[in-house]
C-alpha positions as a LaTeX table, in Angstrom:
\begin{tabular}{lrrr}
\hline
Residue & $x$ (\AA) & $y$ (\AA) & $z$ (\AA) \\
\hline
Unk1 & 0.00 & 0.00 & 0.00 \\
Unk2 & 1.42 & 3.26 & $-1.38$ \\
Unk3 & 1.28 & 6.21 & 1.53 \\
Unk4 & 0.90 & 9.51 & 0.02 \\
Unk5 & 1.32 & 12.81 & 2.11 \\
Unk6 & $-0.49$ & 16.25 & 0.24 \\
Unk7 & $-1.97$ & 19.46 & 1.11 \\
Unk8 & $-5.37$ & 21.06 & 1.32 \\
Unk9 & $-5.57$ & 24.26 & $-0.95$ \\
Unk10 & $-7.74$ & 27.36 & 0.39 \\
Unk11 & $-11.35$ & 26.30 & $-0.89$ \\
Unk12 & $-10.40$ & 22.30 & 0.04 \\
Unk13 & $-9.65$ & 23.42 & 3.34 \\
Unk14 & $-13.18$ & 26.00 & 3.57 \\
Unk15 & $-14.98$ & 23.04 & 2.51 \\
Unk16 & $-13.81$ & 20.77 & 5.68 \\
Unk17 & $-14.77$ & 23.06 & 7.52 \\
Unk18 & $-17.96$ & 23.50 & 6.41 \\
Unk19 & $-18.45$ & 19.95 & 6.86 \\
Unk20 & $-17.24$ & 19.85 & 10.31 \\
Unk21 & $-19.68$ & 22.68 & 11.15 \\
Unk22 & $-22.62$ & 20.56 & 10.48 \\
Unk23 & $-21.02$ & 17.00 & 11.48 \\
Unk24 & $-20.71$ & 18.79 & 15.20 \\
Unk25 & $-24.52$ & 20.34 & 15.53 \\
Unk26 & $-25.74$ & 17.35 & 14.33 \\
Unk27 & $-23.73$ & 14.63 & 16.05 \\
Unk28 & $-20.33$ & 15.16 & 17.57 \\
Unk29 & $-21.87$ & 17.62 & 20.47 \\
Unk30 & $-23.86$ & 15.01 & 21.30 \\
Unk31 & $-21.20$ & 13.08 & 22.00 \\
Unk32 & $-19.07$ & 16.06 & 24.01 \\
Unk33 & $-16.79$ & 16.97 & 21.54 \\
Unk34 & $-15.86$ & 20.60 & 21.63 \\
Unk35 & $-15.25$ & 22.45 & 17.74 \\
Unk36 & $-11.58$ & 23.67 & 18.46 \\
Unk37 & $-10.21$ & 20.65 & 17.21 \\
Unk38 & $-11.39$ & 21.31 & 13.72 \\
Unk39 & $-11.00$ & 24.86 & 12.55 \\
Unk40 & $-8.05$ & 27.24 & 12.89 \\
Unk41 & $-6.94$ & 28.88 & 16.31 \\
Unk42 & $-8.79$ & 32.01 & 15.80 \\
Unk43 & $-11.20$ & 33.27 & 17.24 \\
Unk44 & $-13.20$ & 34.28 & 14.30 \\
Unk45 & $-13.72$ & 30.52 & 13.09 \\
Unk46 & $-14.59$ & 30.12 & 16.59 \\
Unk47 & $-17.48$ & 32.57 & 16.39 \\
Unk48 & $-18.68$ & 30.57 & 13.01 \\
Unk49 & $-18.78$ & 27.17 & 14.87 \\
Unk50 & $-20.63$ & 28.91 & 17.31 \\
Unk51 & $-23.85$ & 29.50 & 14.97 \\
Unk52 & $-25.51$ & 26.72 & 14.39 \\
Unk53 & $-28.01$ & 27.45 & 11.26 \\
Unk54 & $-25.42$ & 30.06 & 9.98 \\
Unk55 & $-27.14$ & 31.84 & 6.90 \\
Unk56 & $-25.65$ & 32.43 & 3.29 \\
Unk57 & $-24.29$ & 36.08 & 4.35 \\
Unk58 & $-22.55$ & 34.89 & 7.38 \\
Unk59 & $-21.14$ & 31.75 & 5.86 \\
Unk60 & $-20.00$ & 34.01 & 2.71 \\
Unk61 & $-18.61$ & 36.33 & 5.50 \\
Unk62 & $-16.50$ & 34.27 & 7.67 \\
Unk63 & $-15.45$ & 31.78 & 4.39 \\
Unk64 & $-14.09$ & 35.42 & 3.15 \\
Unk65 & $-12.18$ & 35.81 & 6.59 \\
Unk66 & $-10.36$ & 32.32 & 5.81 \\
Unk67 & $-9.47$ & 32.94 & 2.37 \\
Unk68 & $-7.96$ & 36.15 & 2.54 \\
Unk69 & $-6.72$ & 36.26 & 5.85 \\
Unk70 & $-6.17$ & 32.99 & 7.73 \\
Unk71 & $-5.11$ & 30.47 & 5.49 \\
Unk72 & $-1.29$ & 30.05 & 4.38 \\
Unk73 & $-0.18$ & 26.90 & 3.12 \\
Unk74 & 2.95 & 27.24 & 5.39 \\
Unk75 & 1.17 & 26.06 & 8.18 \\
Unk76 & 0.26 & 23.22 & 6.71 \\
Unk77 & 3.83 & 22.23 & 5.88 \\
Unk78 & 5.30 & 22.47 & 9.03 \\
Unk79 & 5.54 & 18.84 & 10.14 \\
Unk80 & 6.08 & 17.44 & 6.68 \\
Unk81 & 9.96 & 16.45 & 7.05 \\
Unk82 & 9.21 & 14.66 & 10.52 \\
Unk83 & 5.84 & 12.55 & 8.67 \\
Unk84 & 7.96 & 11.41 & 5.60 \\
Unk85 & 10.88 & 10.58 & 7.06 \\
Unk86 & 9.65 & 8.95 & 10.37 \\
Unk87 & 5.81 & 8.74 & 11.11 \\
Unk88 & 4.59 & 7.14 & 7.42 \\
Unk89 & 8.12 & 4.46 & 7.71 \\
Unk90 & 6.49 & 3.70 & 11.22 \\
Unk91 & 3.21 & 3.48 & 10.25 \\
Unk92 & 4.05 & 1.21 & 7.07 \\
Unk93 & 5.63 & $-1.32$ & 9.47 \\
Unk94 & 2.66 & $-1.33$ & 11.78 \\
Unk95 & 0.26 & $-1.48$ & 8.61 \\
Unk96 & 1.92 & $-4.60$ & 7.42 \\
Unk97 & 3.17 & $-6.22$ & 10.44 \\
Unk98 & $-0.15$ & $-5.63$ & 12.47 \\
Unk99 & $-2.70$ & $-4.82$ & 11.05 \\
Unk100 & $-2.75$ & $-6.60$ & 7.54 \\
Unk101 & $-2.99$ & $-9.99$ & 8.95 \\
Unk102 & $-5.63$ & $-8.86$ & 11.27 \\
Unk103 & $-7.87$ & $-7.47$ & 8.26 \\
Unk104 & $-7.15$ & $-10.52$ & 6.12 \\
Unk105 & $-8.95$ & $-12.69$ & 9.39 \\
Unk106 & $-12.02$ & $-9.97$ & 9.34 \\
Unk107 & $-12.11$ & $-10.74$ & 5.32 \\
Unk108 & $-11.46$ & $-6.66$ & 4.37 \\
Unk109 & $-8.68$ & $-6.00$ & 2.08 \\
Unk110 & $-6.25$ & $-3.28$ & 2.35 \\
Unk111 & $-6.67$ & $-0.08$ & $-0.24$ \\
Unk112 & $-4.04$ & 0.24 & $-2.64$ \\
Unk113 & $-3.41$ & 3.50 & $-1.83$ \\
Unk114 & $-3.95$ & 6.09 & 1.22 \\
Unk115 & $-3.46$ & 9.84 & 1.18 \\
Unk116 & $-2.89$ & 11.97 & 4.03 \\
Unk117 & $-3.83$ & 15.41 & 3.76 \\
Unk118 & $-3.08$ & 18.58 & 5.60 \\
Unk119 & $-5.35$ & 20.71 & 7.05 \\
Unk120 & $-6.17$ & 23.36 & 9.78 \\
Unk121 & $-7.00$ & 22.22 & 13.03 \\
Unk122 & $-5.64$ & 19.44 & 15.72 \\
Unk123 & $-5.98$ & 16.12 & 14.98 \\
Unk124 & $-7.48$ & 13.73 & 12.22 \\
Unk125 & $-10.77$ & 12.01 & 10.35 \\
Unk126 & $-11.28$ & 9.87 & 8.27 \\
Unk127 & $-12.87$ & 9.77 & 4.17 \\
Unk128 & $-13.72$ & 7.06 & 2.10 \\
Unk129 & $-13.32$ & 8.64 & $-0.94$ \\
Unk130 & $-11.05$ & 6.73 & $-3.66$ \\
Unk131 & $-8.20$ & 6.46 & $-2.66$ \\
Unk132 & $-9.50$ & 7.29 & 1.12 \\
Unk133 & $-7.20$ & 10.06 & 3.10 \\
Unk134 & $-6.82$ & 10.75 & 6.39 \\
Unk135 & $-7.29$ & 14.30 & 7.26 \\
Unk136 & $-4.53$ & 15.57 & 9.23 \\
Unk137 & $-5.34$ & 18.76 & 11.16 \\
Unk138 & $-1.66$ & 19.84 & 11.30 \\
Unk139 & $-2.04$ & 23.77 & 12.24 \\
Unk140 & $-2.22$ & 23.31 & 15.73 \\
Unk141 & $-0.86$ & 19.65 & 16.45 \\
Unk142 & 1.33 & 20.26 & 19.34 \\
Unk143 & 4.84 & 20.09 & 18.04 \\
Unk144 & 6.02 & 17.40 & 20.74 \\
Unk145 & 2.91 & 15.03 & 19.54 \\
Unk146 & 3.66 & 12.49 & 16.71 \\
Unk147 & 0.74 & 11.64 & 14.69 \\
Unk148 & 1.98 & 8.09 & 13.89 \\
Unk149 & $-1.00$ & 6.77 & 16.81 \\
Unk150 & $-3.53$ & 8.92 & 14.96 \\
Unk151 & $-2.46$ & 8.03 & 11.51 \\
Unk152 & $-3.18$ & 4.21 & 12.76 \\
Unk153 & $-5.99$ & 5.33 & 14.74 \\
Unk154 & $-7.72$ & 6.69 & 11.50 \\
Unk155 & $-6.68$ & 3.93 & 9.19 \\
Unk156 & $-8.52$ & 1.06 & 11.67 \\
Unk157 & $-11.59$ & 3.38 & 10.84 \\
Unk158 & $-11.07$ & 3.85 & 7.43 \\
Unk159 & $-10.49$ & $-0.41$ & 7.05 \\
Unk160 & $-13.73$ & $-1.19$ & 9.39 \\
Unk161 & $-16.05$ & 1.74 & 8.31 \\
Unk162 & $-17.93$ & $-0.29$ & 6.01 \\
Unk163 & $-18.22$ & $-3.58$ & 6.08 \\
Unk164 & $-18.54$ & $-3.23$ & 9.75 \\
Unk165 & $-19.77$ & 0.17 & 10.90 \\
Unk166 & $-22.22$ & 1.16 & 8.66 \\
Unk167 & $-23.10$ & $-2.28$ & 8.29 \\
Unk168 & $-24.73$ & $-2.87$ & 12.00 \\
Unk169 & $-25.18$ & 0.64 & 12.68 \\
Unk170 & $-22.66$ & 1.02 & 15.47 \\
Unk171 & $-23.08$ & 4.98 & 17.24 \\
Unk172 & $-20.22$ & 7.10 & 17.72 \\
Unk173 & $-18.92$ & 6.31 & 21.23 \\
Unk174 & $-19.15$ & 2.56 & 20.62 \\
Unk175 & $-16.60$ & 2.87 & 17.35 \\
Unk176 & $-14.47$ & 4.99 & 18.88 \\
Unk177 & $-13.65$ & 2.34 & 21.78 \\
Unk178 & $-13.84$ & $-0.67$ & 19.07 \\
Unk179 & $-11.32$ & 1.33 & 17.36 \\
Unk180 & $-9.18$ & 2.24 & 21.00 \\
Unk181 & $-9.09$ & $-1.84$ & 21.29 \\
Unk182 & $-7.57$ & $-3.05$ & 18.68 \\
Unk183 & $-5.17$ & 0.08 & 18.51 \\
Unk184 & $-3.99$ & $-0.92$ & 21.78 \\
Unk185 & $-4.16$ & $-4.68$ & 20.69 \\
Unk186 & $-1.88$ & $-3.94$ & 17.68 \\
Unk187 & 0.48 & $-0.83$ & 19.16 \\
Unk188 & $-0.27$ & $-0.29$ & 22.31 \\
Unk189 & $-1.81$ & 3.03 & 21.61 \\
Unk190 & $-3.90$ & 4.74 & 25.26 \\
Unk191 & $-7.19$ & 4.60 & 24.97 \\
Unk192 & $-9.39$ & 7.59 & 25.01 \\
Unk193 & $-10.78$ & 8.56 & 28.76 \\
Unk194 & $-14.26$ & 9.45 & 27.52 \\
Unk195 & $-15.03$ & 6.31 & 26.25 \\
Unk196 & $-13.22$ & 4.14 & 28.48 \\
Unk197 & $-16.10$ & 2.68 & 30.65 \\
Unk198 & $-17.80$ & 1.63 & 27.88 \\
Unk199 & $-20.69$ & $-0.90$ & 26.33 \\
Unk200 & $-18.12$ & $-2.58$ & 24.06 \\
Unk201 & $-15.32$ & $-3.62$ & 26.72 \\
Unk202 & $-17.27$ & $-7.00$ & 26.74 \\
Unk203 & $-17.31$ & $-7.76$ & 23.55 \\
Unk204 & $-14.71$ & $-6.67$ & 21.47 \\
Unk205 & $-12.49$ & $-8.84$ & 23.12 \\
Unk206 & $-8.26$ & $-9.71$ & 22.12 \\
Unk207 & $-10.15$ & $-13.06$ & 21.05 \\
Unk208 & $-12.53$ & $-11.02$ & 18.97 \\
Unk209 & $-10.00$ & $-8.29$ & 17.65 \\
Unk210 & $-8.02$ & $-11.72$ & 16.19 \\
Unk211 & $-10.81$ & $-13.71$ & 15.08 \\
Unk212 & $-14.23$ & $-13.16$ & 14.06 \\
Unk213 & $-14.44$ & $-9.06$ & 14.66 \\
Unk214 & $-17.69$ & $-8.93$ & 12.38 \\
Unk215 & $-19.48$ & $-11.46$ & 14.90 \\
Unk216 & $-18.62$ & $-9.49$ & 17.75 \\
Unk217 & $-19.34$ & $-6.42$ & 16.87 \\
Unk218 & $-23.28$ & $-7.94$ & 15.38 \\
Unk219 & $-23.74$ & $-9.22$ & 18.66 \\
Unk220 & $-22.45$ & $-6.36$ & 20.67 \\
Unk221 & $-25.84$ & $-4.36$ & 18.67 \\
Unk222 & $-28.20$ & $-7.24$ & 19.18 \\
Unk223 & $-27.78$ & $-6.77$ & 22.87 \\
Unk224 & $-27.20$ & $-2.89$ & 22.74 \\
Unk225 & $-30.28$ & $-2.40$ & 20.28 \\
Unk226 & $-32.45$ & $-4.90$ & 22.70 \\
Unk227 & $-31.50$ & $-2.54$ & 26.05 \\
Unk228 & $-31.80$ & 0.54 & 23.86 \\
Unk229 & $-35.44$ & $-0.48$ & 22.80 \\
Unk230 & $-36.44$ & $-1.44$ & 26.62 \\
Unk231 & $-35.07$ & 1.32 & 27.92 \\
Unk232 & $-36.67$ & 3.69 & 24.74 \\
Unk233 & $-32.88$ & 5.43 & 24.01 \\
Unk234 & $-32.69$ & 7.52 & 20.82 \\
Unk235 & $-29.95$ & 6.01 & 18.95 \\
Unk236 & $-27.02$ & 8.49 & 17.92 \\
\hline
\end{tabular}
């Protein structure tokens, strides 16, 4: 698999925004993620993520801010030397010593091909376009953070998304621990605090991550689907 590392231009990089705007009213709030994470350290972009049914002037305003006076594709460049030469090597080996085998036992083959693209922000998503990317939000990634745990953190999601995700309908907090377990399974990456005490813990077991992941993760929704119905949960 061929690791590609690129930048977002000015309107790429608007865009992802935009779409982080409405991916936080309408779900990641719920789920007590704060904005900061995915827009530039200003306080301007701050004030857009703010409004929640923004109208056509005030998204044409504050996309005008961006353009002409935020964005600089320096920032987006400032980590590149450090992911070529060491974080994309790392996460190669970890790719094929790790987590290859494990996808060939869940039946889900590799993409030929994975971009990682920089953008504004701190942190990373996920896109299954073709070839998928992993958005790196390099702007304000603290410069004594590697990204290499991210990278793999994003990939898991990118390889399970489908035929596993979408698939049984899993919500947000219960993929973000199934994909904490088998990142610590496969590099021993922490696990997020927020969804530490979680549903999942019983189910996506080592013997799970290493065998029959689909399985566990359809019964982990029959029971969580059967509780949610009893005890008349909205499902997010």
């Amino acid at each position: 698999m061929q690791i590609n590392l690129k930048h977002m231009g000015a309107d790429s990089c608007w865009e992802t925004i935009m779409d982080m705007h409405s991916d936080y009213h309408q779900n990641l709030k719920h789920h007590k993620y704060t904005y900061n994470q995915f827009v530039p350290n200003d306080k301007r972009m701050h004030e857009f993520m703010e409004i929640e049914n923004p109208t056509a002037q005030q998204v044409k305003h504050y996309r005008d801010i961006f353009l002409n006076e935020i964005y600089n594709e320096s920032d987006l460049k400032k980590r590149d030397n450090t992911i070529v030469n060491s974080v994309i090597p790392k996460m190669q080996m970890a790719i094929d010593g790790k987590i290859k085998p494990l996808a060939n036992k869940w039946g889900i083959k590799l993409p030929e091909q994975l971009d990682i693209v920089c953008a504004y922000g701190r942190g990373g998503s996920y896109y299954l376009d073709t070839p998928p990317y992993i958005l790196f939000r390099v702007s304000d990634y603290p410069a004594d953070w590697s990204p290499y745990g991210m990278f793999v953190h994003e990939f898991v999601h990118l390889l399970i998304e489908e035929p596993i995700i979408i698939k049984y309908n899993v919500p947000q907090d219960l993929k973000e621990r199934i994909v904490d377990l088998i990142c610590l399974d496969t590099i021993g990456r922490p696990v997020q605090e927020w969804c530490k005490e979680s549903f999942a813990n019983t189910y996506i077991t080592p013997q799970a991550i290493h065998g029959d992941l689909e399985s566990a993760v359809k019964k982990m929704m029959t029971d969580y689907n059967t509780i949610k119905q009893q005890q008349n949960i909205p499902n997010r």
